[in-house]
Amino acid sequence: MSKHAKKRTAADDEKAGRAPSKMKAKTYERELAKLHVELVKLQEWVRHQGLKVCIVFEGRDGAGKGGTIKAMTERVSPRIFRVVALPAPTEREKSQMYVQRYMRHFPAAGEIVIFDRSWYNRAGVERVMGFCTEAQTERFLQMAPMVEKAMIDSGIILIKYWLEVSQEEQARRLEARIEDGRKLWKLSPMDLKSYSRWYDYSRARDAMLAATDTDFAPWHVAHSDDKKRARLNIIRHLLSQIPYEELPRERITLPKRQKPAGYREPDRPLTRIPEVF
């Protein structure tokens, strides 16, 4: 291929009616490394400017939310990029205003908070699995835009992502969890129940998007059958949503180490781990 030739993208394949080509691991790692550098620049800008950023990840089971969040956060500070993945509510939390347990995790100045599932549980899993009433869901869908408008008016930058995956790819990923001992923890009884209710989730998703895709807090949809492409596209999109600049920094040089001044390693025997590798 000529160095001036245009790279073939998944969108090109879709337009041509071809099955999208999977991104090669080497290409993915190279592009991800570039984006990691930009995420660090964003991190420092958010801290310097005292910005408050809230990122919501929603989507079907197996759509790749966790992997995307991991790719986004593996090279930044967990003190600035905070990931929130709440367990099922306690009895006390069930008695609170619905969004109350999420509010305490909202970002303060200089923080980026990522919700791995969020208050939108009510519009998705709770609705489909019967954990709330239809009236409660409808009330939530009316209330959510008002809460999000209040968040934005308070200075929070709110960015919402919905990850969509095909039936075939979802089935492949969930089956892989069954066969792979490293992934068994990802497969819960709730995942199995939700797997059989594809179209109930589709209806719930459609109602959620229709009610909460607002001008001030729109949903950004990413198709994630190719996880590598989806991760890169989402990170790139995130970087485009928050204007930032690279902050100047002083040149870093390692200082000279102190002299031993008579120090010697002790003779006391230590219990060492077996060196198997």
JSON list of N, CA, C and O in Angstrom, two decimals, residues 61 125 129 131 174 177 184-197 201:
[
{"chain": "A", "resi": 61, "resn": "ASP", "atom": "N", "xyz": [-24.94, -6.18, 28.44]},
{"chain": "A", "resi": 61, "resn": "ASP", "atom": "CA", "xyz": [-23.94, -7.07, 29.03]},
{"chain": "A", "resi": 61, "resn": "ASP", "atom": "C", "xyz": [-23.04, -7.58, 27.92]},
{"chain": "A", "resi": 61, "resn": "ASP", "atom": "O", "xyz": [-23.49, -7.99, 26.85]},
{"chain": "A", "resi": 125, "resn": "VAL", "atom": "N", "xyz": [-31.59, -2.45, 33.65]},
{"chain": "A", "resi": 125, "resn": "VAL", "atom": "CA", "xyz": [-31.70, -3.74, 34.33]},
{"chain": "A", "resi": 125, "resn": "VAL", "atom": "C", "xyz": [-32.84, -3.77, 35.34]},
{"chain": "A", "resi": 125, "resn": "VAL", "atom": "O", "xyz": [-33.56, -4.77, 35.44]},
{"chain": "A", "resi": 129, "resn": "MET", "atom": "N", "xyz": [-35.72, -6.47, 34.65]},
{"chain": "A", "resi": 129, "resn": "MET", "atom": "CA", "xyz": [-35.76, -7.60, 35.59]},
{"chain": "A", "resi": 129, "resn": "MET", "atom": "C", "xyz": [-36.82, -7.45, 36.67]},
{"chain": "A", "resi": 129, "resn": "MET", "atom": "O", "xyz": [-36.92, -8.28, 37.57]},
{"chain": "A", "resi": 131, "resn": "PHE", "atom": "N", "xyz": [-37.15, -5.09, 39.06]},
{"chain": "A", "resi": 131, "resn": "PHE", "atom": "CA", "xyz": [-36.70, -4.61, 40.36]},
{"chain": "A", "resi": 131, "resn": "PHE", "atom": "C", "xyz": [-37.34, -3.28, 40.73]},
{"chain": "A", "resi": 131, "resn": "PHE", "atom": "O", "xyz": [-37.14, -2.77, 41.84]},
{"chain": "A", "resi": 174, "resn": "LEU", "atom": "N", "xyz": [-20.10, -13.97, 26.00]},
{"chain": "A", "resi": 174, "resn": "LEU", "atom": "CA", "xyz": [-20.59, -14.61, 27.21]},
{"chain": "A", "resi": 174, "resn": "LEU", "atom": "C", "xyz": [-20.19, -16.08, 27.25]},
{"chain": "A", "resi": 174, "resn": "LEU", "atom": "O", "xyz": [-19.88, -16.62, 28.31]},
{"chain": "A", "resi": 177, "resn": "ARG", "atom": "N", "xyz": [-16.70, -16.38, 28.46]},
{"chain": "A", "resi": 177, "resn": "ARG", "atom": "CA", "xyz": [-16.58, -16.25, 29.91]},
{"chain": "A", "resi": 177, "resn": "ARG", "atom": "C", "xyz": [-16.80, -17.60, 30.60]},
{"chain": "A", "resi": 177, "resn": "ARG", "atom": "O", "xyz": [-16.18, -17.89, 31.63]},
{"chain": "A", "resi": 184, "resn": "LEU", "atom": "N", "xyz": [-14.62, -16.05, 34.57]},
{"chain": "A", "resi": 184, "resn": "LEU", "atom": "CA", "xyz": [-15.83, -16.59, 35.20]},
{"chain": "A", "resi": 184, "resn": "LEU", "atom": "C", "xyz": [-16.48, -15.58, 36.13]},
{"chain": "A", "resi": 184, "resn": "LEU", "atom": "O", "xyz": [-17.70, -15.55, 36.26]},
{"chain": "A", "resi": 185, "resn": "TRP", "atom": "N", "xyz": [-15.67, -14.75, 36.79]},
{"chain": "A", "resi": 185, "resn": "TRP", "atom": "CA", "xyz": [-16.21, -13.77, 37.74]},
{"chain": "A", "resi": 185, "resn": "TRP", "atom": "C", "xyz": [-17.08, -12.74, 37.04]},
{"chain": "A", "resi": 185, "resn": "TRP", "atom": "O", "xyz": [-17.91, -12.08, 37.68]},
{"chain": "A", "resi": 186, "resn": "LYS", "atom": "N", "xyz": [-16.89, -12.59, 35.72]},
{"chain": "A", "resi": 186, "resn": "LYS", "atom": "CA", "xyz": [-17.67, -11.61, 34.96]},
{"chain": "A", "resi": 186, "resn": "LYS", "atom": "C", "xyz": [-19.08, -12.11, 34.64]},
{"chain": "A", "resi": 186, "resn": "LYS", "atom": "O", "xyz": [-19.91, -11.33, 34.19]},
{"chain": "A", "resi": 187, "resn": "LEU", "atom": "N", "xyz": [-19.32, -13.40, 34.85]},
{"chain": "A", "resi": 187, "resn": "LEU", "atom": "CA", "xyz": [-20.60, -13.99, 34.44]},
{"chain": "A", "resi": 187, "resn": "LEU", "atom": "C", "xyz": [-21.46, -14.24, 35.67]},
{"chain": "A", "resi": 187, "resn": "LEU", "atom": "O", "xyz": [-21.22, -15.16, 36.44]},
{"chain": "A", "resi": 188, "resn": "SER", "atom": "N", "xyz": [-22.46, -13.40, 35.87]},
{"chain": "A", "resi": 188, "resn": "SER", "atom": "CA", "xyz": [-23.34, -13.52, 37.02]},
{"chain": "A", "resi": 188, "resn": "SER", "atom": "C", "xyz": [-24.66, -14.14, 36.60]},
{"chain": "A", "resi": 188, "resn": "SER", "atom": "O", "xyz": [-25.00, -14.17, 35.41]},
{"chain": "A", "resi": 189, "resn": "PRO", "atom": "N", "xyz": [-25.44, -14.66, 37.56]},
{"chain": "A", "resi": 189, "resn": "PRO", "atom": "CA", "xyz": [-26.78, -15.16, 37.23]},
{"chain": "A", "resi": 189, "resn": "PRO", "atom": "C", "xyz": [-27.63, -14.10, 36.53]},
{"chain": "A", "resi": 189, "resn": "PRO", "atom": "O", "xyz": [-28.45, -14.42, 35.67]},
{"chain": "A", "resi": 190, "resn": "MET", "atom": "N", "xyz": [-27.40, -12.82, 36.87]},
{"chain": "A", "resi": 190, "resn": "MET", "atom": "CA", "xyz": [-28.16, -11.73, 36.24]},
{"chain": "A", "resi": 190, "resn": "MET", "atom": "C", "xyz": [-27.80, -11.62, 34.75]},
{"chain": "A", "resi": 190, "resn": "MET", "atom": "O", "xyz": [-28.66, -11.34, 33.91]},
{"chain": "A", "resi": 191, "resn": "ASP", "atom": "N", "xyz": [-26.53, -11.87, 34.42]},
{"chain": "A", "resi": 191, "resn": "ASP", "atom": "CA", "xyz": [-26.12, -11.84, 33.02]},
{"chain": "A", "resi": 191, "resn": "ASP", "atom": "C", "xyz": [-26.87, -12.89, 32.22]},
{"chain": "A", "resi": 191, "resn": "ASP", "atom": "O", "xyz": [-27.30, -12.65, 31.08]},
{"chain": "A", "resi": 192, "resn": "LEU", "atom": "N", "xyz": [-27.01, -14.08, 32.79]},
{"chain": "A", "resi": 192, "resn": "LEU", "atom": "CA", "xyz": [-27.68, -15.16, 32.08]},
{"chain": "A", "resi": 192, "resn": "LEU", "atom": "C", "xyz": [-29.16, -14.85, 31.88]},
{"chain": "A", "resi": 192, "resn": "LEU", "atom": "O", "xyz": [-29.73, -15.12, 30.82]},
{"chain": "A", "resi": 193, "resn": "LYS", "atom": "N", "xyz": [-29.80, -14.26, 32.91]},
{"chain": "A", "resi": 193, "resn": "LYS", "atom": "CA", "xyz": [-31.21, -13.90, 32.77]},
{"chain": "A", "resi": 193, "resn": "LYS", "atom": "C", "xyz": [-31.39, -12.80, 31.72]},
{"chain": "A", "resi": 193, "resn": "LYS", "atom": "O", "xyz": [-32.31, -12.85, 30.90]},
{"chain": "A", "resi": 194, "resn": "SER", "atom": "N", "xyz": [-30.50, -11.81, 31.76]},
{"chain": "A", "resi": 194, "resn": "SER", "atom": "CA", "xyz": [-30.63, -10.69, 30.83]},
{"chain": "A", "resi": 194, "resn": "SER", "atom": "C", "xyz": [-30.34, -11.12, 29.40]},
{"chain": "A", "resi": 194, "resn": "SER", "atom": "O", "xyz": [-30.90, -10.57, 28.45]},
{"chain": "A", "resi": 195, "resn": "TYR", "atom": "N", "xyz": [-29.49, -12.14, 29.24]},
{"chain": "A", "resi": 195, "resn": "TYR", "atom": "CA", "xyz": [-29.15, -12.63, 27.89]},
{"chain": "A", "resi": 195, "resn": "TYR", "atom": "C", "xyz": [-30.40, -13.08, 27.14]},
{"chain": "A", "resi": 195, "resn": "TYR", "atom": "O", "xyz": [-30.52, -12.85, 25.93]},
{"chain": "A", "resi": 196, "resn": "SER", "atom": "N", "xyz": [-31.32, -13.71, 27.86]},
{"chain": "A", "resi": 196, "resn": "SER", "atom": "CA", "xyz": [-32.53, -14.24, 27.21]},
{"chain": "A", "resi": 196, "resn": "SER", "atom": "C", "xyz": [-33.55, -13.15, 26.90]},
{"chain": "A", "resi": 196, "resn": "SER", "atom": "O", "xyz": [-34.54, -13.40, 26.22]},
{"chain": "A", "resi": 197, "resn": "ARG", "atom": "N", "xyz": [-33.32, -11.93, 27.39]},
{"chain": "A", "resi": 197, "resn": "ARG", "atom": "CA", "xyz": [-34.31, -10.86, 27.23]},
{"chain": "A", "resi": 197, "resn": "ARG", "atom": "C", "xyz": [-33.78, -9.74, 26.34]},
{"chain": "A", "resi": 197, "resn": "ARG", "atom": "O", "xyz": [-33.89, -8.56, 26.66]},
{"chain": "A", "resi": 201, "resn": "TYR", "atom": "N", "xyz": [-34.62, -5.60, 26.62]},
{"chain": "A", "resi": 201, "resn": "TYR", "atom": "CA", "xyz": [-33.56, -4.60, 26.81]},
{"chain": "A", "resi": 201, "resn": "TYR", "atom": "C", "xyz": [-33.55, -3.60, 25.66]},
{"chain": "A", "resi": 201, "resn": "TYR", "atom": "O", "xyz": [-33.27, -2.40, 25.87]}
]
